[in-house]
């Protein structure tokens, strides 16, 4: 998980998150911002760059709840990826068994 401010000295939070997602595409990110256009916020959320935006000053409870939600989302994403991998392995096994069955019928 990555929590970042949008305005930083050498790069924006959006740039930081974009770079970090190149390393881990499943990274769940929360952005803190004091000012940002609705257009930029919607683009980042629609592009899947940011999980949640929080406006500063942030309420501590809101930050904690957002982090807890992000942790749950990360766990759900990991479980979905695990289920997809399991499904692919089972399909491969069934495909291989089907190939064996065809060879046996041909003999």
PDB file of C-alpha atoms in Angstrom:
ATOM      1  CA  UNK A   1       0.000   0.000   0.000  1.00  0.00           C
ATOM      2  CA  UNK A   2       1.151   3.528  -0.732  1.00  0.00           C
ATOM      3  CA  UNK A   3      -0.148   6.722   0.876  1.00  0.00           C
ATOM      4  CA  UNK A   4       1.088   9.882  -0.827  1.00  0.00           C
ATOM      5  CA  UNK A   5       0.507  13.594  -0.894  1.00  0.00           C
ATOM      6  CA  UNK A   6      -0.168  15.025  -4.349  1.00  0.00           C
ATOM      7  CA  UNK A   7       2.064  18.068  -3.933  1.00  0.00           C
ATOM      8  CA  UNK A   8       5.683  17.209  -3.243  1.00  0.00           C
ATOM      9  CA  UNK A   9       8.938  19.015  -4.073  1.00  0.00           C
ATOM     10  CA  UNK A  10      10.296  16.916  -6.973  1.00  0.00           C
ATOM     11  CA  UNK A  11       7.334  14.998  -8.368  1.00  0.00           C
ATOM     12  CA  UNK A  12       3.607  14.768  -7.862  1.00  0.00           C
ATOM     13  CA  UNK A  13       1.908  12.013  -5.921  1.00  0.00           C
ATOM     14  CA  UNK A  14       0.260  10.877  -9.149  1.00  0.00           C
ATOM     15  CA  UNK A  15       3.701  10.513 -10.770  1.00  0.00           C
ATOM     16  CA  UNK A  16       5.025   8.634  -7.729  1.00  0.00           C
ATOM     17  CA  UNK A  17       2.068   6.253  -7.782  1.00  0.00           C
ATOM     18  CA  UNK A  18       2.399   5.690 -11.541  1.00  0.00           C
ATOM     19  CA  UNK A  19       6.065   4.775 -11.083  1.00  0.00           C
ATOM     20  CA  UNK A  20       5.326   2.525  -8.112  1.00  0.00           C
ATOM     21  CA  UNK A  21       2.589   0.704 -10.040  1.00  0.00           C
ATOM     22  CA  UNK A  22       5.155  -0.202 -12.698  1.00  0.00           C
ATOM     23  CA  UNK A  23       6.918  -2.186  -9.961  1.00  0.00           C
ATOM     24  CA  UNK A  24       3.714  -3.606  -8.416  1.00  0.00           C
ATOM     25  CA  UNK A  25       0.612  -3.277 -10.563  1.00  0.00           C
ATOM     26  CA  UNK A  26      -1.562  -4.520  -7.685  1.00  0.00           C
ATOM     27  CA  UNK A  27      -0.435  -1.730  -5.374  1.00  0.00           C
ATOM     28  CA  UNK A  28      -3.348  -0.064  -3.567  1.00  0.00           C
ATOM     29  CA  UNK A  29      -2.836   3.698  -3.297  1.00  0.00           C
ATOM     30  CA  UNK A  30      -4.362   6.491  -1.240  1.00  0.00           C
ATOM     31  CA  UNK A  31      -3.794  10.110  -2.237  1.00  0.00           C
ATOM     32  CA  UNK A  32      -3.837  13.068   0.147  1.00  0.00           C
ATOM     33  CA  UNK A  33      -4.549  16.425  -1.422  1.00  0.00           C
ATOM     34  CA  UNK A  34      -5.362  19.925  -0.345  1.00  0.00           C
ATOM     35  CA  UNK A  35      -6.307  21.025  -3.809  1.00  0.00           C
ATOM     36  CA  UNK A  36      -6.818  19.131  -7.008  1.00  0.00           C
ATOM     37  CA  UNK A  37      -9.207  19.367  -9.877  1.00  0.00           C
ATOM     38  CA  UNK A  38     -12.158  17.005 -10.002  1.00  0.00           C
ATOM     39  CA  UNK A  39     -11.086  16.122 -13.547  1.00  0.00           C
ATOM     40  CA  UNK A  40      -7.658  14.873 -12.343  1.00  0.00           C
ATOM     41  CA  UNK A  41      -9.222  12.962  -9.459  1.00  0.00           C
ATOM     42  CA  UNK A  42     -11.728  11.214 -11.726  1.00  0.00           C
ATOM     43  CA  UNK A  43      -9.046  10.365 -14.290  1.00  0.00           C
ATOM     44  CA  UNK A  44      -6.750   8.848 -11.655  1.00  0.00           C
ATOM     45  CA  UNK A  45      -9.593   6.819 -10.145  1.00  0.00           C
ATOM     46  CA  UNK A  46     -10.986   5.717 -13.517  1.00  0.00           C
ATOM     47  CA  UNK A  47      -7.495   4.708 -14.667  1.00  0.00           C
ATOM     48  CA  UNK A  48      -7.157   2.605 -11.514  1.00  0.00           C
ATOM     49  CA  UNK A  49      -4.184   4.616 -10.271  1.00  0.00           C
ATOM     50  CA  UNK A  50      -5.745   5.692  -6.976  1.00  0.00           C
ATOM     51  CA  UNK A  51      -8.007   3.693  -4.671  1.00  0.00           C
ATOM     52  CA  UNK A  52      -9.091   6.662  -2.555  1.00  0.00           C
ATOM     53  CA  UNK A  53      -8.597  10.416  -2.288  1.00  0.00           C
ATOM     54  CA  UNK A  54      -8.556  12.191   1.054  1.00  0.00           C
ATOM     55  CA  UNK A  55      -8.702  15.955   1.304  1.00  0.00           C
ATOM     56  CA  UNK A  56      -6.449  17.763   3.765  1.00  0.00           C
ATOM     57  CA  UNK A  57      -6.679  18.431   6.559  1.00  0.00           C
ATOM     58  CA  UNK A  58      -7.529  14.772   7.088  1.00  0.00           C
ATOM     59  CA  UNK A  59      -9.471  13.370   9.987  1.00  0.00           C
ATOM     60  CA  UNK A  60      -7.375  10.620  11.655  1.00  0.00           C
ATOM     61  CA  UNK A  61     -10.372   8.279  11.794  1.00  0.00           C
ATOM     62  CA  UNK A  62     -10.940   8.751   8.051  1.00  0.00           C
ATOM     63  CA  UNK A  63      -7.275   7.984   7.321  1.00  0.00           C
ATOM     64  CA  UNK A  64      -7.348   4.826   9.453  1.00  0.00           C
ATOM     65  CA  UNK A  65     -10.625   3.654   7.863  1.00  0.00           C
ATOM     66  CA  UNK A  66      -9.212   4.295   4.390  1.00  0.00           C
ATOM     67  CA  UNK A  67      -6.076   2.303   5.168  1.00  0.00           C
ATOM     68  CA  UNK A  68      -8.166  -0.564   6.584  1.00  0.00           C
ATOM     69  CA  UNK A  69     -10.311  -0.534   3.431  1.00  0.00           C
ATOM     70  CA  UNK A  70      -7.193  -0.540   1.254  1.00  0.00           C
ATOM     71  CA  UNK A  71      -5.802  -3.528   3.168  1.00  0.00           C
ATOM     72  CA  UNK A  72      -9.086  -5.412   2.612  1.00  0.00           C
ATOM     73  CA  UNK A  73      -9.059  -4.545  -1.104  1.00  0.00           C
ATOM     74  CA  UNK A  74      -5.454  -5.747  -1.406  1.00  0.00           C
ATOM     75  CA  UNK A  75      -6.384  -9.041   0.287  1.00  0.00           C
ATOM     76  CA  UNK A  76      -9.391  -9.498  -2.002  1.00  0.00           C
ATOM     77  CA  UNK A  77      -7.274  -8.787  -5.093  1.00  0.00           C
ATOM     78  CA  UNK A  78      -4.685 -11.314  -3.939  1.00  0.00           C
ATOM     79  CA  UNK A  79      -7.385 -13.942  -3.373  1.00  0.00           C
ATOM     80  CA  UNK A  80      -8.914 -13.307  -6.795  1.00  0.00           C
ATOM     81  CA  UNK A  81      -5.494 -13.687  -8.435  1.00  0.00           C
ATOM     82  CA  UNK A  82      -4.965 -16.945  -6.515  1.00  0.00           C
ATOM     83  CA  UNK A  83      -8.348 -18.266  -7.688  1.00  0.00           C
ATOM     84  CA  UNK A  84      -7.554 -17.328 -11.290  1.00  0.00           C
ATOM     85  CA  UNK A  85      -4.208 -19.142 -11.080  1.00  0.00           C
ATOM     86  CA  UNK A  86      -5.920 -22.216  -9.579  1.00  0.00           C
ATOM     87  CA  UNK A  87      -8.522 -22.150 -12.359  1.00  0.00           C
ATOM     88  CA  UNK A  88      -5.835 -21.940 -15.056  1.00  0.00           C
ATOM     89  CA  UNK A  89      -3.916 -24.866 -13.537  1.00  0.00           C
ATOM     90  CA  UNK A  90      -7.074 -26.977 -13.372  1.00  0.00           C
ATOM     91  CA  UNK A  91      -7.958 -26.131 -16.968  1.00  0.00           C
ATOM     92  CA  UNK A  92      -4.441 -27.140 -18.023  1.00  0.00           C
ATOM     93  CA  UNK A  93      -4.750 -30.421 -16.130  1.00  0.00           C
ATOM     94  CA  UNK A  94      -8.140 -31.143 -17.725  1.00  0.00           C
ATOM     95  CA  UNK A  95      -6.736 -30.297 -21.137  1.00  0.00           C
ATOM     96  CA  UNK A  96      -3.821 -32.692 -20.594  1.00  0.00           C
ATOM     97  CA  UNK A  97      -6.199 -35.417 -19.403  1.00  0.00           C
ATOM     98  CA  UNK A  98      -8.292 -34.861 -22.517  1.00  0.00           C
ATOM     99  CA  UNK A  99      -5.194 -35.283 -24.678  1.00  0.00           C
ATOM    100  CA  UNK A 100      -4.370 -38.558 -22.878  1.00  0.00           C
ATOM    101  CA  UNK A 101      -7.936 -39.766 -23.426  1.00  0.00           C
ATOM    102  CA  UNK A 102      -7.680 -39.070 -27.152  1.00  0.00           C
ATOM    103  CA  UNK A 103      -4.408 -41.033 -27.416  1.00  0.00           C
ATOM    104  CA  UNK A 104      -5.953 -44.009 -25.590  1.00  0.00           C
ATOM    105  CA  UNK A 105      -9.018 -43.994 -27.891  1.00  0.00           C
ATOM    106  CA  UNK A 106      -6.800 -43.926 -30.980  1.00  0.00           C
ATOM    107  CA  UNK A 107      -4.966 -47.091 -29.932  1.00  0.00           C
TER     108      UNK A 107
END
